[in-house]
N, CA, C and O of each residue as an XYZ file, in Angstrom:
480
protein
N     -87.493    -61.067    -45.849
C     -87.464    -61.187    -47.272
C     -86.121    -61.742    -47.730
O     -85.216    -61.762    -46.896
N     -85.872    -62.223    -49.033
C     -85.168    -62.845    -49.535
C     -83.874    -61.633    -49.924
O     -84.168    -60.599    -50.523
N     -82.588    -61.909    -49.533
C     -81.239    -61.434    -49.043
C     -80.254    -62.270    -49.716
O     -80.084    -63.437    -49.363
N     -79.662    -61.789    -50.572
C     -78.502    -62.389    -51.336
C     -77.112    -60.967    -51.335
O     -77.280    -59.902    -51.927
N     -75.784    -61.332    -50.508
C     -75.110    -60.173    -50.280
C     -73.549    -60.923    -50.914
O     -72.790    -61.414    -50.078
N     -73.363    -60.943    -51.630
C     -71.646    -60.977    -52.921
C     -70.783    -60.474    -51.880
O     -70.990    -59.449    -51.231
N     -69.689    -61.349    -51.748
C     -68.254    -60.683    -51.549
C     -66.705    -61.275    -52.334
O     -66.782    -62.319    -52.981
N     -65.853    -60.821    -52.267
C     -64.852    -61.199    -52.709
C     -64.313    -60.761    -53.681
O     -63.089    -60.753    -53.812
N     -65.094    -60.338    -54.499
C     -64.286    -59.651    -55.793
C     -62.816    -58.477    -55.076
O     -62.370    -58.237    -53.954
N     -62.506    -58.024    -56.516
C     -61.433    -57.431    -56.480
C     -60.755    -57.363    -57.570
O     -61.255    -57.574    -58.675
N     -59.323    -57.007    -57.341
C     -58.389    -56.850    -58.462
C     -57.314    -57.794    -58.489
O     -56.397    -57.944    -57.682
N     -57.615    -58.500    -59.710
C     -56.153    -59.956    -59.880
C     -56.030    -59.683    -60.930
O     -56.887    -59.218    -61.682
N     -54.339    -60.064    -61.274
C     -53.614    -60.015    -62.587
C     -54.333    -61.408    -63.302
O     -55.085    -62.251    -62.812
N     -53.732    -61.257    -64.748
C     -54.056    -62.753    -65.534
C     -53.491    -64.061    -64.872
O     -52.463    -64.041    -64.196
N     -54.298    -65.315    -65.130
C     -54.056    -66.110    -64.513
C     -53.995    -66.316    -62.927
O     -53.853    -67.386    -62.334
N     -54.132    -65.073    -62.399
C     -54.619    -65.507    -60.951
C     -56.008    -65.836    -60.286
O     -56.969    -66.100    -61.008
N     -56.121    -65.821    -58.890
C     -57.181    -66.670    -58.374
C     -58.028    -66.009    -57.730
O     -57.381    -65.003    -57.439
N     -59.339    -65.839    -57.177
C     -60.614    -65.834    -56.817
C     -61.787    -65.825    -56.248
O     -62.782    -66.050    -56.937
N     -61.862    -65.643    -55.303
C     -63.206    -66.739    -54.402
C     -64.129    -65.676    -53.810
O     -64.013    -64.773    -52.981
N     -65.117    -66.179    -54.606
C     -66.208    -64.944    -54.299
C     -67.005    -66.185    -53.126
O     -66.574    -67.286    -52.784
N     -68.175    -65.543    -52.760
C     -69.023    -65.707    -51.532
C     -70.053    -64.906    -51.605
O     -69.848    -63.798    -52.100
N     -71.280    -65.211    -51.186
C     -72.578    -65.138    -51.310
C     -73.667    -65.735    -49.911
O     -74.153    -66.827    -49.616
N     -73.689    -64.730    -49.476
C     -74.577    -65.195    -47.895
C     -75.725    -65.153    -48.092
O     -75.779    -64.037    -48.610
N     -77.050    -65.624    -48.081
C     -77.962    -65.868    -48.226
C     -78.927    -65.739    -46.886
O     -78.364    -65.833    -45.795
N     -80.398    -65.523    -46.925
C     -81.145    -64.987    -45.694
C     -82.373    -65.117    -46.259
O     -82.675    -65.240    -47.446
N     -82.899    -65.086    -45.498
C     -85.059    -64.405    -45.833
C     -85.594    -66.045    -46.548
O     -86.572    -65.932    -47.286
N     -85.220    -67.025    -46.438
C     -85.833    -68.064    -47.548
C     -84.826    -69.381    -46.633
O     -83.853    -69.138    -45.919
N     -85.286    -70.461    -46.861
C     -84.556    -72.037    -46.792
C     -83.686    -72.327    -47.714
O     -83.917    -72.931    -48.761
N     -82.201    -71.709    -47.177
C     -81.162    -72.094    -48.141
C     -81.310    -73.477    -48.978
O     -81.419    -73.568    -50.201
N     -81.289    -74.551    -48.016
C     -80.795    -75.790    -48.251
C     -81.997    -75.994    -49.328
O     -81.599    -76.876    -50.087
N     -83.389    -75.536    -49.759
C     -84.233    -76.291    -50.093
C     -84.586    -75.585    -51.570
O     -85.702    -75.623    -52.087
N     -83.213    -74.826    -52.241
C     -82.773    -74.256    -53.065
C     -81.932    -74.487    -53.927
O     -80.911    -74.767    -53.298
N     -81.740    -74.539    -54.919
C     -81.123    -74.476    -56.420
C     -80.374    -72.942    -56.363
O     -81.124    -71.966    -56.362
N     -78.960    -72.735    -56.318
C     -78.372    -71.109    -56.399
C     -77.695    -70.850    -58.055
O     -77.554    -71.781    -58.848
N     -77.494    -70.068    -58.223
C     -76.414    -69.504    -59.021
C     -75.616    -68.185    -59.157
O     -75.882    -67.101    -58.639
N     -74.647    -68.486    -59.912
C     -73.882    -67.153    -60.375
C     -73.968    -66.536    -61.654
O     -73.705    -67.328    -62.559
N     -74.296    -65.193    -62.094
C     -74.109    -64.674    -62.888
C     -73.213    -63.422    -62.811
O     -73.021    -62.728    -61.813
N     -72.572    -63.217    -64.349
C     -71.945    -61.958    -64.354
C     -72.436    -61.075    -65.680
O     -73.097    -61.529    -66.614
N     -71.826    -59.339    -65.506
C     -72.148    -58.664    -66.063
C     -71.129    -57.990    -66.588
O     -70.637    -56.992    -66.062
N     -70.736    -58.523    -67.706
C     -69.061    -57.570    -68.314
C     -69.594    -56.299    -69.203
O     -70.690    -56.144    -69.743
N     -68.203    -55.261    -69.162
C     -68.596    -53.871    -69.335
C     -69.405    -54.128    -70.377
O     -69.081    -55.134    -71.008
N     -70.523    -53.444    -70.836
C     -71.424    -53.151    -72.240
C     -72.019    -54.265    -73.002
O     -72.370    -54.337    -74.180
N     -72.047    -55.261    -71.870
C     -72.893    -56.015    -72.054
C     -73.518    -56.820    -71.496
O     -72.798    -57.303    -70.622
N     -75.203    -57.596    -71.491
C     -76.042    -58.152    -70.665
C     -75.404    -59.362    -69.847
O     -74.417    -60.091    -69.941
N     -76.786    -59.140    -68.763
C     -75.724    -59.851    -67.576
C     -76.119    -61.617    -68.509
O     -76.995    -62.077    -69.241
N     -74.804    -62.077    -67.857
C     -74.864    -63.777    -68.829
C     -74.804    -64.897    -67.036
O     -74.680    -64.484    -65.882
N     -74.940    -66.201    -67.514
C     -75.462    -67.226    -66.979
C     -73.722    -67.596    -66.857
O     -73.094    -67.626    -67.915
N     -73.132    -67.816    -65.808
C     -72.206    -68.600    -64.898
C     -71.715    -69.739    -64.632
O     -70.890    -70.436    -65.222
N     -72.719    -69.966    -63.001
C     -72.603    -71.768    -62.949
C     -73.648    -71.746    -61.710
O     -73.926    -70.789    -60.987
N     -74.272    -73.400    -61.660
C     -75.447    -73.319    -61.149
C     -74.913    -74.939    -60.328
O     -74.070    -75.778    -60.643
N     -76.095    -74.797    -58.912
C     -75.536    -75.912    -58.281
C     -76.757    -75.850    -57.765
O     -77.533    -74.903    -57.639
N     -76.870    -77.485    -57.351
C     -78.334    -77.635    -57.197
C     -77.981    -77.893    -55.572
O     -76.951    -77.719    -54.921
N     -79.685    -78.524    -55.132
C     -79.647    -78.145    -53.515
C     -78.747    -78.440    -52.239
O     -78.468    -77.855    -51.193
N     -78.392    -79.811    -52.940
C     -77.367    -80.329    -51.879
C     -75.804    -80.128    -52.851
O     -74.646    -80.464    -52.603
N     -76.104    -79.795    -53.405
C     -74.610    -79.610    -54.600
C     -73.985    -81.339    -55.289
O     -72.863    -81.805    -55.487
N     -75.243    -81.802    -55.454
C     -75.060    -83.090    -56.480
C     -74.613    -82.932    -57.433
O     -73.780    -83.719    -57.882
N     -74.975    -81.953    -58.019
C     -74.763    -81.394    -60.002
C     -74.601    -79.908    -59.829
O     -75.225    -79.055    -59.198
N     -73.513    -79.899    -60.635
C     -73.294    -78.400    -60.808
C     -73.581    -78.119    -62.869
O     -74.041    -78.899    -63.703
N     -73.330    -77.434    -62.940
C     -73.111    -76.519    -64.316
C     -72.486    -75.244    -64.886
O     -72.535    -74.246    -64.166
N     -72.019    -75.166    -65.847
C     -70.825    -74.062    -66.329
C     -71.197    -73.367    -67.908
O     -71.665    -73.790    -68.965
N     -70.751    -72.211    -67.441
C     -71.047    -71.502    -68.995
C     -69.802    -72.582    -70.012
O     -69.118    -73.525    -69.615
N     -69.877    -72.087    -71.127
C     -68.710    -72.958    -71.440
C     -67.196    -71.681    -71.156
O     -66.097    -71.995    -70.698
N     -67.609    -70.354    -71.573
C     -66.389    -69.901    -71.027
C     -65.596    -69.971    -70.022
O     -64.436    -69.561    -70.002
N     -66.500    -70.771    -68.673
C     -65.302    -70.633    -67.364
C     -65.336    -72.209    -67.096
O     -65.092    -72.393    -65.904
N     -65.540    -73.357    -67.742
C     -65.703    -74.655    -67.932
C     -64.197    -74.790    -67.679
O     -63.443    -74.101    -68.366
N     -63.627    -75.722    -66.634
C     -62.608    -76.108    -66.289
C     -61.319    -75.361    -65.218
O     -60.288    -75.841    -64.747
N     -62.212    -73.400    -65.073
C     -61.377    -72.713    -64.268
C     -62.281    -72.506    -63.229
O     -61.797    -72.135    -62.160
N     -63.557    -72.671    -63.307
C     -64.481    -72.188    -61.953
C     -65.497    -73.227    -61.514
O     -66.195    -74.010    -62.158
N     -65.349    -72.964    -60.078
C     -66.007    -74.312    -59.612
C     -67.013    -73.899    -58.905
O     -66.628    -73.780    -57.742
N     -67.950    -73.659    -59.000
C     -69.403    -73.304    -57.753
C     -69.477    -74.397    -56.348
O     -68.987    -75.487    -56.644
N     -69.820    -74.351    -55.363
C     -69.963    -74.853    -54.777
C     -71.085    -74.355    -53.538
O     -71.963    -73.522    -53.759
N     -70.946    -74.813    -52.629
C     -72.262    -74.267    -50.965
C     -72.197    -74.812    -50.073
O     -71.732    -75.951    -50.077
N     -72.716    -74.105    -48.749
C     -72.409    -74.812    -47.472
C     -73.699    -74.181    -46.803
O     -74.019    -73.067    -46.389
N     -74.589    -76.091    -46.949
C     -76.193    -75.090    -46.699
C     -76.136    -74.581    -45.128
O     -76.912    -73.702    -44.753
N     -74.832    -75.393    -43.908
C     -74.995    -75.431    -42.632
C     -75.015    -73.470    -42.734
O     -75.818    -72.777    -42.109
N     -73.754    -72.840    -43.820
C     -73.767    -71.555    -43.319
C     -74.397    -70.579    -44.457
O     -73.988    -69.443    -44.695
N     -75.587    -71.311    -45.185
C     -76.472    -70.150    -45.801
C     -75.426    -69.381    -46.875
O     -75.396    -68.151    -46.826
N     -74.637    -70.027    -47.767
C     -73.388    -69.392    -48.265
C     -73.281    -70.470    -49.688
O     -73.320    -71.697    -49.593
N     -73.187    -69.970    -50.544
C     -72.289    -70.459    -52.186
C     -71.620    -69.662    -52.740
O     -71.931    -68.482    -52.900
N     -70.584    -70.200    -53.118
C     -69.303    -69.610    -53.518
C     -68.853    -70.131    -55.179
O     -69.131    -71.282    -55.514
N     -68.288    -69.379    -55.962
C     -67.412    -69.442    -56.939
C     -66.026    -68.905    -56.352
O     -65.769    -67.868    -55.739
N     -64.843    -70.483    -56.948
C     -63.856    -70.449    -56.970
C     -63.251    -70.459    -58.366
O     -63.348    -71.517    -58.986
N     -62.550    -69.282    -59.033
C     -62.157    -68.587    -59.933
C     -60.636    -68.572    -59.836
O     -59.885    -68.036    -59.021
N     -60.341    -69.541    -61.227
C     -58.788    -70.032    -61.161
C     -58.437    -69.345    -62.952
O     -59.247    -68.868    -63.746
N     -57.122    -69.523    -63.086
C     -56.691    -69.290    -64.200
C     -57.544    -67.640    -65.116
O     -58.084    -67.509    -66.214
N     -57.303    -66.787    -64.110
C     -58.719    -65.306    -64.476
C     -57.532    -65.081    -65.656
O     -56.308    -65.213    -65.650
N     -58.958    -64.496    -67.113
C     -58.343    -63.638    -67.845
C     -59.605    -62.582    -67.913
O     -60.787    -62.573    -67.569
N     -58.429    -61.472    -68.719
C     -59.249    -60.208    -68.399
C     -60.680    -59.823    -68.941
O     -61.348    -58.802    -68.778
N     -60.932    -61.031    -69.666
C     -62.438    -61.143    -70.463
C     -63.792    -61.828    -68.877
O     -65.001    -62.022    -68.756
N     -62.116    -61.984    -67.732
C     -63.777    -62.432    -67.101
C     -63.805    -61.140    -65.822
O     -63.844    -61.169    -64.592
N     -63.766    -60.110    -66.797
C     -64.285    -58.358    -65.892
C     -64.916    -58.577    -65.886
O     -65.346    -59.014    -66.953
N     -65.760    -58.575    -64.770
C     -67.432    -57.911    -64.635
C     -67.669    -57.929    -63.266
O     -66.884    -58.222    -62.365
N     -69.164    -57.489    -63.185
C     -69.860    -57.273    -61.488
C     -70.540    -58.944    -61.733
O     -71.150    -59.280    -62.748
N     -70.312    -59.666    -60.776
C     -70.613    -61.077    -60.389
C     -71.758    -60.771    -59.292
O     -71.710    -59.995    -58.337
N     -72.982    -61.764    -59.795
C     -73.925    -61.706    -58.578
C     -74.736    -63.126    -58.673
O     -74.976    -63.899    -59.600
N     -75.028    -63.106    -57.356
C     -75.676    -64.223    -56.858
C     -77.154    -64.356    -57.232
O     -77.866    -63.352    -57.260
N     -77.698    -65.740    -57.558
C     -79.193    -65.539    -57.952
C     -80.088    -66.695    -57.423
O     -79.318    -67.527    -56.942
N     -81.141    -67.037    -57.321
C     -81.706    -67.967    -56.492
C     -83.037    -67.629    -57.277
O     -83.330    -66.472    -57.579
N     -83.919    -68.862    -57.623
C     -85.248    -68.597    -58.514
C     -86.394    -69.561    -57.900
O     -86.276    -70.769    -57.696
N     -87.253    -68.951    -57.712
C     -88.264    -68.707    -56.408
C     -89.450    -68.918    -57.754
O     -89.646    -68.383    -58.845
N     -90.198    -70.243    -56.778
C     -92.018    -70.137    -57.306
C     -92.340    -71.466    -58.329
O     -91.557    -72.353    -58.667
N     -93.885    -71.270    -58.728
C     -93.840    -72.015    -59.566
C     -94.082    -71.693    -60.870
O     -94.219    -70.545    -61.294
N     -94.146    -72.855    -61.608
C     -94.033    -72.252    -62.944
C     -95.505    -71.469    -63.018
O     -96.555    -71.727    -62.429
N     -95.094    -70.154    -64.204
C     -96.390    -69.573    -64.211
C     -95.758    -68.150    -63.168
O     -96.007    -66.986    -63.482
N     -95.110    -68.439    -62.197
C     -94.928    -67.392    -60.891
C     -93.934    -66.969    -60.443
O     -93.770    -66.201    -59.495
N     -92.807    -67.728    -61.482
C     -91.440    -67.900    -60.961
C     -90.640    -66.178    -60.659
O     -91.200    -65.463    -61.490
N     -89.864    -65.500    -60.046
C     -89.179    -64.447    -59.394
C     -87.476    -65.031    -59.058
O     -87.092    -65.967    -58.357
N     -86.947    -64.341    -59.632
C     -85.618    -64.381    -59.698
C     -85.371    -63.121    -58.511
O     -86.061    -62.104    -58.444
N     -84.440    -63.393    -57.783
C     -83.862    -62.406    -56.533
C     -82.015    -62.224    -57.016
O     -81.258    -63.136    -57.348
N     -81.782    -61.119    -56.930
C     -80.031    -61.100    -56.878
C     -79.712    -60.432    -55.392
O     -80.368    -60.158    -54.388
N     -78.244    -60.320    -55.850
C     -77.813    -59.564    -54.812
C     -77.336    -57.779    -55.683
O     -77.859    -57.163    -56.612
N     -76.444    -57.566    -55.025
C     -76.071    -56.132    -55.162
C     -74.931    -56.081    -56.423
O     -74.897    -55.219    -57.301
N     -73.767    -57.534    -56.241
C     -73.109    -57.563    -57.284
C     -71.430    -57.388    -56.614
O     -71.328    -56.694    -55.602
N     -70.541    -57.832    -57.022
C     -68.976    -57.910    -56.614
C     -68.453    -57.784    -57.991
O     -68.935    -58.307    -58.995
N     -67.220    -56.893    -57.904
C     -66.588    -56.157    -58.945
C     -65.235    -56.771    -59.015
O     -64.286    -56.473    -58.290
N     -65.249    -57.939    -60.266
C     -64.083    -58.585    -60.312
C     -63.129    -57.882    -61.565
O     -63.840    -57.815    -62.567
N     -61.970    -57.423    -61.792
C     -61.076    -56.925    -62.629
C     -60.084    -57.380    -62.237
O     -59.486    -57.371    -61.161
N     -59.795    -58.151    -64.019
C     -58.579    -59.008    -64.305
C     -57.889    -57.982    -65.398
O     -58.313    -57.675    -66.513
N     -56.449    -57.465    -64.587
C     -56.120    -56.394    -65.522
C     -54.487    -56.814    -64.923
O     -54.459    -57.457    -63.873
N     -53.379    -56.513    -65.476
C     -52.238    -56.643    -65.489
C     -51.669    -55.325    -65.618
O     -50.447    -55.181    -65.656
């Protein structure tokens, strides 16, 4: 079955740096569309950045537009957000998502979630 497992979070001051990771299993990485979402305290989880199968086109919330870069490496079943310039508005549990089916059937899968805090 379909396996999405977050790592990297942690604790960085303002303006420091990032790099989460996301291993993937149970499904054909490469023949997939991934993304990132996060979930800041007391409120719903929001939309990230999204990279399509071979990582032609990416996309950005507009809040992390110019500090975070999504990227993937279909050889090792893995996409990553690289998280530059952190302020403390980007707290939250970060998780990986991948959307499965067709229309009419579609199933969203996450992972468990990585606990990023930008606190000084």
């Amino acid at each position: 079955q379909v396996q999405l497992v977050e790592s990297g979070g942690g604790l960085v001051q303002p303006g420091g740096s990032l790099r989460l990771s996301c291993a993937a299993s149970g499904f054909t990485f490469g023949s997939y569309a991934m993304s990132w979402y996060r979930q800041r305290p007391g409120k719903e989880r929001e939309f990230v950045a999204y990279i399509t199968t071979t990582g032609g086109t990416t996309n950005y919330a507009d809040p992390v537009k110019g500090r975070f870069t999504i990227s993937r490496d279909n050889a090792k079943n893995t996409v990553y957000l690289q998280m530059n310039s952190l302020k403390p508005e980007d707290t939250a549990v970060y998780y990986c998502n991948v959307r499965r089916g067709v229309i009419g059937n579609r199933r969203d899968y996450w992972g468990q979630g990585t606990q990023v805090t930008v606190s000084s």
